[in-house]
Amino acid sequence: MFKELDPLLHAQLRLAVMSLLMQVTSAEFTDIKEKTNCTAGNLSVQLDKLSAAGYIAVEKSFKGKKPLTTCSITKKGIKAFEDYVNTLKQYIHNR
Amino acid sequence: MKPDDEALTTKQSLAIITEMINLTKGNIRNNSVYFLLWGSVIALANLSMFALLMAHYPRPYIVWIIVIPAWLLTLYLAYRHRRKHRMATHLDRINMWMWLCFGVVIFTLVAFGKAVNYQLNPIILLVSALPTLLSGVIIKFRPLIVGGICFWICGALSFVLGSPWQPLLGALAVTVGYIIPGILLRIKKEA
């Protein structure tokens, strides 16, 4: 019996964001936008969804006079990502 | 990246994860400039010291003053790098702390050189083996691993060969340990 893939992670942009945040200590909004090659509006919506689920922590501050949004993965996010990858492995091995 | 939440196949999911890993893994490889800078500076200092020793100059160690501008340049490059590459991976962080600890150990050794009868060359070479080899392991780059082993061998040989030949061994160690891997990293990055 296959475990269901986490629908929150099983989406292109959210999965890309989580894969990126798994490897870095933290990342600024502009860096994530640049690496994932998406629009600011779309990224903002997806970050809100991940943050609401407790998968990422979003910190808003200022760098000089410019607003700065920094994201980092939470323990819950790490667990969700690991579970997602393990389920993905099951799908691939049993194909 | 597509704006919608369309369902992914397992193949697409794997491709996204792999792509994001590849995008961040190049960070440490960008550090070739530090290997080239310190390799050149230390090789030059060692060769100059050897020449001054051969010329019976009373204070051959004066050449090591060259490391002061090298440190300033390193701090400037690190500051510039940090502004350009704001994202630090967990491995970047480990690597940075490892080299920082190495710098503190070298500084302490130089400060207490008298306590080890100024046998600094072999000790510094032996200590240099550690971060060089581990950097190679972290980025899976064999020339740095070989460089680390070369530091260890040259350090041990320095104990055996003694004073006039130690700077030559030092120059050889940094050439194999820093300069060659630095050049190869640069070639690999540009390829």
Short mmCIF file of N, CA and C in Angstrom, two decimals, chain B residues 3 9 68 122 132 138-139 143 153 156 167 185-186 191:
data_model
loop_
_atom_site.label_atom_id
_atom_site.label_comp_id
_atom_site.label_asym_id
_atom_site.label_seq_id
_atom_site.Cartn_x
_atom_site.Cartn_y
_atom_site.Cartn_z
N PRO B 3 3.51 28.66 -12.91
CA PRO B 3 2.83 29.27 -11.77
C PRO B 3 1.78 28.39 -11.11
N THR B 9 4.70 14.21 -11.80
CA THR B 9 5.00 12.79 -11.82
C THR B 9 6.19 12.59 -10.88
N ILE B 68 50.34 39.81 5.83
CA ILE B 68 49.42 40.86 6.34
C ILE B 68 48.53 41.41 5.22
N PRO B 122 57.30 22.62 10.18
CA PRO B 122 56.68 21.29 10.14
C PRO B 122 55.32 21.25 10.81
N THR B 132 42.74 21.18 4.46
CA THR B 132 42.89 20.98 3.01
C THR B 132 42.25 19.66 2.59
N ILE B 138 34.75 17.31 1.49
CA ILE B 138 33.44 17.99 1.47
C ILE B 138 32.96 18.23 0.04
N ILE B 139 33.86 18.73 -0.83
CA ILE B 139 33.41 19.03 -2.20
C ILE B 139 33.71 17.88 -3.17
N PRO B 143 42.04 16.44 -6.09
CA PRO B 143 43.31 17.19 -5.96
C PRO B 143 43.52 17.81 -4.58
N ILE B 153 52.91 14.77 4.38
CA ILE B 153 54.22 14.18 4.05
C ILE B 153 55.33 15.24 4.19
N ALA B 156 56.08 16.01 7.84
CA ALA B 156 56.91 14.97 8.47
C ALA B 156 58.35 15.07 7.98
N PRO B 167 61.78 25.68 4.15
CA PRO B 167 61.00 26.57 3.28
C PRO B 167 60.75 25.98 1.90
N LEU B 185 40.30 23.79 -9.81
CA LEU B 185 38.93 24.20 -9.42
C LEU B 185 38.42 25.28 -10.36
N ARG B 186 39.32 26.22 -10.68
CA ARG B 186 38.95 27.32 -11.58
C ARG B 186 38.60 26.79 -12.97
N ALA B 191 34.45 25.34 -16.95
CA ALA B 191 34.09 24.34 -17.97
C ALA B 191 32.57 24.21 -18.11
#
